[in-house]
Coordinates of C-alpha atoms and ligand atoms in Angstrom, one line a residue:
X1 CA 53.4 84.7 43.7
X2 CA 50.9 87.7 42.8
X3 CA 48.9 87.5 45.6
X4 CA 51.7 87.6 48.2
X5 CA 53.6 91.0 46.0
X6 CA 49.4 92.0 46.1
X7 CA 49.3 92.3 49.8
X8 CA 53.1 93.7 50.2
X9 CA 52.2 96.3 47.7
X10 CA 48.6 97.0 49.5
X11 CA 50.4 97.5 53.3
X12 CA 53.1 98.8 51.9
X13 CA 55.9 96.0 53.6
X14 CA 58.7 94.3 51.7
X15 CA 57.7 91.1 54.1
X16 CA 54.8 89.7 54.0
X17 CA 54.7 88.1 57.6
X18 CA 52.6 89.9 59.9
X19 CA 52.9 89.9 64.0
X20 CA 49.4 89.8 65.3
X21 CA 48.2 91.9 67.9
X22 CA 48.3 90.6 71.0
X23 CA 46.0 92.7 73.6
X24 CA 48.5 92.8 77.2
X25 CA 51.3 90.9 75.2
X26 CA 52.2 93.5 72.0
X27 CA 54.3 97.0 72.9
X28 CA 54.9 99.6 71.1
X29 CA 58.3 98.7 71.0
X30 CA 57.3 95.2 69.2
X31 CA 55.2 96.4 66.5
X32 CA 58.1 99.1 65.7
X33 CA 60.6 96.4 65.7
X34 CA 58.6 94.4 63.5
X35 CA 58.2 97.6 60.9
X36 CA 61.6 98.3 61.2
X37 CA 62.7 94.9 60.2
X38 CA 60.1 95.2 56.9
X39 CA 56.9 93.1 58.1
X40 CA 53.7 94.6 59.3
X41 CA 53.9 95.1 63.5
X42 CA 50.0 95.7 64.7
X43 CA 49.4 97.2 67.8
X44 CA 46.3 96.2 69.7
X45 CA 44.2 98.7 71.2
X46 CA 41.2 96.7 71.4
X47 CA 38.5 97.9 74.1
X48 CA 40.8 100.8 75.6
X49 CA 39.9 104.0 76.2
X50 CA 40.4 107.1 73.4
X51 CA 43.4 108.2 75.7
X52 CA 45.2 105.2 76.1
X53 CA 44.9 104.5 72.6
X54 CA 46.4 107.9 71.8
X55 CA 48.8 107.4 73.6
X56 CA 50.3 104.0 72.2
X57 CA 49.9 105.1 68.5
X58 CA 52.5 108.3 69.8
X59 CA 54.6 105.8 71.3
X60 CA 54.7 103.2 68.3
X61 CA 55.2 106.5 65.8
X62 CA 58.4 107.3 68.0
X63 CA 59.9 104.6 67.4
X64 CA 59.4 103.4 63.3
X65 CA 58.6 105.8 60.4
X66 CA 57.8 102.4 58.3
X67 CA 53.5 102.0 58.4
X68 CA 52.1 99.8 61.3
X69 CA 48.9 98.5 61.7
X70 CA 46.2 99.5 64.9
X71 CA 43.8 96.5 65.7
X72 CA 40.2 97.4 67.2
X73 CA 37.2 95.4 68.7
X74 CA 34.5 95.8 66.5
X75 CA 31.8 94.3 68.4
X76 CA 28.8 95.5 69.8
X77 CA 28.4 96.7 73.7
X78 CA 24.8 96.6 74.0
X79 CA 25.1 92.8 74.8
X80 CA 22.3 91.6 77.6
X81 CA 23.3 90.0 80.6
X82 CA 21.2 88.4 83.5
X83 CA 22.1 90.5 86.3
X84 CA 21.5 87.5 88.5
X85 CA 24.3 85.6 86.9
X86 CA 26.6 88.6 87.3
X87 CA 25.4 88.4 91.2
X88 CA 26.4 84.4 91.4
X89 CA 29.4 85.1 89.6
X90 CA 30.4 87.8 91.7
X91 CA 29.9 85.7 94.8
X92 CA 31.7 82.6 93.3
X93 CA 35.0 84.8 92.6
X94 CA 34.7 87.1 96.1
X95 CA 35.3 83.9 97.4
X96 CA 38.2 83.1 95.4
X97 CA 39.9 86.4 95.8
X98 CA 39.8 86.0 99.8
X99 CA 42.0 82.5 99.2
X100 CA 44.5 85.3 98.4
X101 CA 43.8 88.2 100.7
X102 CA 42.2 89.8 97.9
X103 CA 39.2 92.7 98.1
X104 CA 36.7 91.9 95.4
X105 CA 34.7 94.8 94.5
X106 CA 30.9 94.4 93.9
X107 CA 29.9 97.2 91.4
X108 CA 26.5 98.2 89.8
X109 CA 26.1 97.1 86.7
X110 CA 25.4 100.8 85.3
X111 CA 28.8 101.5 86.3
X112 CA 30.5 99.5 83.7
X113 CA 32.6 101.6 81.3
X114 CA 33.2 99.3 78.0
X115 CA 34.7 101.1 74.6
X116 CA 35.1 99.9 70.9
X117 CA 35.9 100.7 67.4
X118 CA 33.5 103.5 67.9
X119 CA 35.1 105.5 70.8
X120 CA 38.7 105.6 68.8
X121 CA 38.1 105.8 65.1
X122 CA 38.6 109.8 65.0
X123 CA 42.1 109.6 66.7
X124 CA 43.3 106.8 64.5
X125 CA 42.5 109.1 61.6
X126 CA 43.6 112.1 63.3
X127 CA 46.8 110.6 63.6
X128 CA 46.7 109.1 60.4
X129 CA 47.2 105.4 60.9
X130 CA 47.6 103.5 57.4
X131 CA 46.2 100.5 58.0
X132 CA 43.3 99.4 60.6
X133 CA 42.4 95.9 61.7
X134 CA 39.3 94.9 63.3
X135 CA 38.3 91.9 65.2
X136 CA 35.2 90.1 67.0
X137 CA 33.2 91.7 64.5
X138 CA 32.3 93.3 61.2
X139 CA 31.9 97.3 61.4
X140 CA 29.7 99.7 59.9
X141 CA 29.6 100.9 56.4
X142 CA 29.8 104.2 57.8
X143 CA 33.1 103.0 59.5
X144 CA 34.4 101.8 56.8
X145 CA 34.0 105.0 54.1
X146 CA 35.4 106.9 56.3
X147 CA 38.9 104.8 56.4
X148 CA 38.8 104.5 52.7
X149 CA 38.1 108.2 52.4
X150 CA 41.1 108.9 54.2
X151 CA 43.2 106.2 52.1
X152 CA 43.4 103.5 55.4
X153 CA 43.3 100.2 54.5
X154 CA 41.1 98.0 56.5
X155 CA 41.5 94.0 57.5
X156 CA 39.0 92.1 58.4
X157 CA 39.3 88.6 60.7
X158 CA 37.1 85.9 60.0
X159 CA 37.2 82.6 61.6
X160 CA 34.9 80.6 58.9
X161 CA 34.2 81.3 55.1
X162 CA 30.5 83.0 55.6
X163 CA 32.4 85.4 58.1
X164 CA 35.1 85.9 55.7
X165 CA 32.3 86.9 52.7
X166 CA 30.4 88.9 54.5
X167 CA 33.9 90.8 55.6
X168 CA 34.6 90.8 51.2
X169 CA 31.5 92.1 50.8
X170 CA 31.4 95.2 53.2
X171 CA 34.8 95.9 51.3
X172 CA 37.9 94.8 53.5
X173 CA 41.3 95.1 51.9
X174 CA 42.4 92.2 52.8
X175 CA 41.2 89.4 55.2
X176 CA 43.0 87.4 58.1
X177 CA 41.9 84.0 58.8
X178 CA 42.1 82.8 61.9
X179 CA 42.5 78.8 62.2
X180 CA 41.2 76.7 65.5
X181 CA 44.9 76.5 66.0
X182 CA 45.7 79.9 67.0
X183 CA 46.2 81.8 70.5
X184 CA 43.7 84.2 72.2
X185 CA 40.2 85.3 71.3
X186 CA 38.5 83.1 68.4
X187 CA 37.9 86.6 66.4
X188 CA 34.3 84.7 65.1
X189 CA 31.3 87.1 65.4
X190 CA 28.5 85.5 64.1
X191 CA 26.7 85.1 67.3
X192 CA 23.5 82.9 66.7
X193 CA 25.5 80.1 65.4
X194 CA 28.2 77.6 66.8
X195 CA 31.4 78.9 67.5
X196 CA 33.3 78.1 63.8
X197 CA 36.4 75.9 64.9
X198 CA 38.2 75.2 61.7
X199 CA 42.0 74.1 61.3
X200 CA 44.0 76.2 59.2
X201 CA 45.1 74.1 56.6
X202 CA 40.7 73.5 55.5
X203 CA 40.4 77.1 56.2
X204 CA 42.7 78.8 53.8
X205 CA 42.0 77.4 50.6
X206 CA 38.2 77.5 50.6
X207 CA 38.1 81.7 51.4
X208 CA 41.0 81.8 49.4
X209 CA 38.7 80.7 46.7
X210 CA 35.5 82.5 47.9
X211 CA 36.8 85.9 48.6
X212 CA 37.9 88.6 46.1
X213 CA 40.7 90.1 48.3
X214 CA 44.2 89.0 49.7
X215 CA 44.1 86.5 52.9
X216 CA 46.6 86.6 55.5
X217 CA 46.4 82.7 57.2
X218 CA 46.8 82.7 61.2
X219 CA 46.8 80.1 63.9
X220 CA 49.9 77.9 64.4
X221 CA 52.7 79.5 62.1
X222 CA 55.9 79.2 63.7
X223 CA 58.9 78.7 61.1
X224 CA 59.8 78.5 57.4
X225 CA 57.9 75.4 57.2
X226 CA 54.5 76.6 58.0
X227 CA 54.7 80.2 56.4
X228 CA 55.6 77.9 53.0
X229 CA 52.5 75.7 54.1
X230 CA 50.1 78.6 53.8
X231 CA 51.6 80.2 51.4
X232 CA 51.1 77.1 49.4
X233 CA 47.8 77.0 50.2
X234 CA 47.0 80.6 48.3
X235 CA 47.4 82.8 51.6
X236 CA 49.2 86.3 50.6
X237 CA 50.6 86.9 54.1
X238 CA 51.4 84.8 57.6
X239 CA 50.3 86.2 60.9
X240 CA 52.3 84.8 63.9
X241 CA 51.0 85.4 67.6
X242 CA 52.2 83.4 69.9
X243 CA 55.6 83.1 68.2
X244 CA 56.3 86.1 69.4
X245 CA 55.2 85.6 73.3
X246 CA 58.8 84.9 74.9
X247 CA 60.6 87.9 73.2
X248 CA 61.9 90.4 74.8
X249 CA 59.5 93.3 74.3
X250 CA 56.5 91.3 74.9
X251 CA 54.3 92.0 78.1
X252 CA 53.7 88.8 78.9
X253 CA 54.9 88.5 83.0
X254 CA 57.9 86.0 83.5
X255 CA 55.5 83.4 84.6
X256 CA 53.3 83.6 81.8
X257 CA 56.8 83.7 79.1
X258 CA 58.0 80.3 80.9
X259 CA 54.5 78.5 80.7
X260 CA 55.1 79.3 76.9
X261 CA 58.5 78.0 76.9
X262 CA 57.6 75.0 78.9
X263 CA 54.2 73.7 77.0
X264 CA 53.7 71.3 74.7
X265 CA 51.1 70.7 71.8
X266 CA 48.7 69.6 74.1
X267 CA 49.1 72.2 76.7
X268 CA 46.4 74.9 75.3
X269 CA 42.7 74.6 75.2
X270 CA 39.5 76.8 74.4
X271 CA 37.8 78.9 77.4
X272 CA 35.3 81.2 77.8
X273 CA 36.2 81.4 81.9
X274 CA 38.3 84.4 81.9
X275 CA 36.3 87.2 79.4
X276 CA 33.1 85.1 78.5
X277 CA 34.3 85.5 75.1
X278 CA 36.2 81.7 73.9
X279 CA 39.6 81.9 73.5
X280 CA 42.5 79.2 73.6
X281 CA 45.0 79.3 76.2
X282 CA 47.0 77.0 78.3
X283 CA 45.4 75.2 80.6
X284 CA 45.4 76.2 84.4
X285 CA 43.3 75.7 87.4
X286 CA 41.0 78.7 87.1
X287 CA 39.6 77.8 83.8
X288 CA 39.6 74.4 85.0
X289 CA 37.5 75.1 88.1
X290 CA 34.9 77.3 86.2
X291 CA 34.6 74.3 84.3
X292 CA 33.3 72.4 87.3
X293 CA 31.5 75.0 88.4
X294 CA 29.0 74.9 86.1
X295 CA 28.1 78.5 86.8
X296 CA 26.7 80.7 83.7
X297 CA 29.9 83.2 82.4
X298 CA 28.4 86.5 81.8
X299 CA 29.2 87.2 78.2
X300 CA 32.4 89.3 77.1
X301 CA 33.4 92.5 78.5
X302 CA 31.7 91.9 81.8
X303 CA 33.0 88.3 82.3
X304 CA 36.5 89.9 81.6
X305 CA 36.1 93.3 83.9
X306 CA 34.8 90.4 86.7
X307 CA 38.0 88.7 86.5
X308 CA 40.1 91.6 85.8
X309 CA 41.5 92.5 89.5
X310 CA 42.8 88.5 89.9
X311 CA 44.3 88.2 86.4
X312 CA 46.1 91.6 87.5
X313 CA 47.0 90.0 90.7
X314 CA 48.6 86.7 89.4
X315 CA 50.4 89.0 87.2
X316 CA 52.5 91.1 89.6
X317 CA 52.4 87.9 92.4
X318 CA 53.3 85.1 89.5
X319 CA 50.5 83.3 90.0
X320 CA 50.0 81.4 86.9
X321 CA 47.0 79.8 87.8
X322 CA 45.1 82.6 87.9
X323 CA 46.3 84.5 84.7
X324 CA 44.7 84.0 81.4
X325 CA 48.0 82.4 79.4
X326 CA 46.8 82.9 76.4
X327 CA 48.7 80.9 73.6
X328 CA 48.0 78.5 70.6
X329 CA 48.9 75.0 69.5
X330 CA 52.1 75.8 68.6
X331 CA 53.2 78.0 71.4
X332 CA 55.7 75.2 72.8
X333 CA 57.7 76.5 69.4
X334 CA 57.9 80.4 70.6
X335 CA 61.7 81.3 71.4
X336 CA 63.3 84.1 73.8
X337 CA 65.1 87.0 72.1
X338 CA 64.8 90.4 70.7
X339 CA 61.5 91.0 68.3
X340 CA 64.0 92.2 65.8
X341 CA 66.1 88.6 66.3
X342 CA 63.2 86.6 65.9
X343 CA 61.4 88.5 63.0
X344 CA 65.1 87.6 61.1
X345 CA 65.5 84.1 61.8
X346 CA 62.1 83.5 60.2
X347 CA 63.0 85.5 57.1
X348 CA 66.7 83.9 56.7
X349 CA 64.8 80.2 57.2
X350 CA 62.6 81.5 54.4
X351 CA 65.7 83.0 52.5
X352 CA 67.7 79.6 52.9
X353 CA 64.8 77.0 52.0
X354 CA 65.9 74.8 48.8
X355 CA 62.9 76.3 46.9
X356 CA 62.2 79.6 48.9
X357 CA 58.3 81.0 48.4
X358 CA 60.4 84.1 48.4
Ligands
FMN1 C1 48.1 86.7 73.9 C2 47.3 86.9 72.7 C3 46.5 88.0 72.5 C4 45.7 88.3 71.4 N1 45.0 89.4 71.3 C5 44.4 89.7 70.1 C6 43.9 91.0 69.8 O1 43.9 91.9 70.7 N2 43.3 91.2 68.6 C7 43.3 90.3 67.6 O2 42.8 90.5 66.5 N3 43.8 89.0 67.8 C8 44.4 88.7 69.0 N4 45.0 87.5 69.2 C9 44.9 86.5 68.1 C10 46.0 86.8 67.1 O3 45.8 87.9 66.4 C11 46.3 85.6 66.1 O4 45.0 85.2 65.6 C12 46.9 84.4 66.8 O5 47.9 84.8 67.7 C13 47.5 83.5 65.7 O6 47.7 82.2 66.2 P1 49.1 81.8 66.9 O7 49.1 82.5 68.3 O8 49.1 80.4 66.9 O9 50.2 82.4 66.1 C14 45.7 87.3 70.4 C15 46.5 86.1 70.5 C16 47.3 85.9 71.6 C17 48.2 84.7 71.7

């Protein structure tokens, strides 16, 4: 299949499966495993600060000489918010931080500190990172001469095919598409129309046939099966997120990993509770109770700085309820193990199908 030797030859991997980044979930030490085993790892570094994002690239570089991929938020930080709605929203989770003896912290507004693709594109070129993904949003032709300058390939993510043209048509190498199916932030950016919520298998082969460049399919892969299904469907690559949540150099808090391991097909839903931002993640009382609320969420980065101090806290205390478990529909499938363990048993599946795509 041309395409799928296209997109091996462009990112320079003998595999052309792809672990997604997973902001709070991916390490260092997953991505490497995952370039060390011959598919593209991608380490997220979306909204962190210039030094923190430094400081994961060294890490991942330490352990793989074999190219990875960085993934940034390419969104825009001037959003508006009513500061009123902050205010309510403030109140309503103070009083849900005192059901567990926990300070909430009211803060100006002006003292928000949010970064993006802007605040880390000089390190990711100073350290020479090969290949760049972006997210939530299409950046700047300015952006994106100065990656090709430099010989860094750039992915785009579009959720619908008008996102995934405009991405072909500001020059991406290659674009992901990312299906209604799959865990975490829906990746669409076109903000003045209705959130795109397409399934995969519709999604695939109409930007296959609209864009110019090689399409990496995401949302719901899991085994030999699927990877074959998208490959049939003219995708050059498989991107797998939640696959990877249980293994053993993911993030994810013990809590969060058994959730995985215990949900079903019907467990996950879409959100905007935690971040403001919609995003699909199994279901648990906090996003069911903002549901009732009825209270306006403050859009993206505020919405997910409100929340941040309780998410944080269900983390280290195992509170499930109030983490954001994020996760798609086929995150019941994810197994425990090493990265490198699980990265194989997809490719020997592959390897061992009667008529193996490769
Ligand atoms: C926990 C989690 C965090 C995620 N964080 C990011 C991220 O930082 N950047 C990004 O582009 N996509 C992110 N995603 C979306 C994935 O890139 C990908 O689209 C998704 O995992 C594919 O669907 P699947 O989970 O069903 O495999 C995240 C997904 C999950 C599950």
């Amino acid at each position: 299949m041309q395409f799928m030797e296209d997109l091996k030859h462009l990112l320079d991997i003998s595999y052309p499966i792809i672990q997604a980044p997973m902001l709070g979930v991916t390490t260092p030490a997953m991505v490497a495993a995952v370039a060390n085993a011959g598919g593209l790892g991608c380490l997220p570094l979306g909204g962190l600060s210039p030094e923190k994002s430094l400081a994961l690239v060294k890490e991942t570089k330490a352990k793989t000489s074999k190219p990875f991929a960085v993934n940034l938020f390419a969104h825009s930080l001037t959003s508006e918010v009513s500061e009123e709605d902050i205010k309510i929203m403030e109140n309503y989770l103070e009083a849900l931080h005192k059901k567990y003896n926990l300070p909430f912290e009211h803060k100006p507004i002006s003292s928000y500190r949010f970064y993006n693709h802007h605040d880390q594109i000089d390190i990711l070129l100073d350290e020479q990172v090969p290949i760049v993904s972006f997210t939530f949003g299409l950046p700047e032709a300015q952006i994106l001469s100065q990656l090709r300058e430099r010989g860094v390939k750039a992915i785009g993510t579009a959720t619908s095919i008008k996102e995934a043209a405009l991405l072909d048509k500001a020059g991406m190498d290659a674009i992901v598409v990312q299906g209604i199916e799959a865990g975490g932030h829906r990746g669409s950016f076109i903000d003045k129309e209705p959130l795109p919520q397409v399934g995969l298998i519709s999604l695939v082969p109409q930007v296959v046939d609209t864009v110019s460049v090689p399409v990496i399919a995401a949302g719901g892969i899991f085994d030999h099966r699927t990877i074959k299904a998208v490959f049939t469907l003219g995708a050059a690559g498989a991107q797998l997120g939640s696959y990877f949540l249980a293994a053993e150099e993911s993030a994810a808090s013990e809590v969060y990993k058994e959730r995985v391991l215990s949900s079903t097909d019907t467990s996950t839903e879409l959100t905007q509770a935690f971040t403001g931002k919609w995003a699909r993640g199994i279901g648990n009382s906090f996003m069911e109770e903002m549901k009732n609320s009825g209270l306006v969420i403050p859009y993206y980065t505020y919405q997910n700085s409100l929340t941040a101090a309780l998410r944080d806290f269900g983390k280290s205390g195992g509170i499930a309820d109030i983490i954001s478990l994020w996760a798609g529909q086929s995150a019941s499938q994810s197994k425990s193990g090493s990265t490198e363990a699980l990265f194989n048993k997809l490719i020997q599946q592959i390897k061992s199908d009667t008529n193996p795509i490769f």
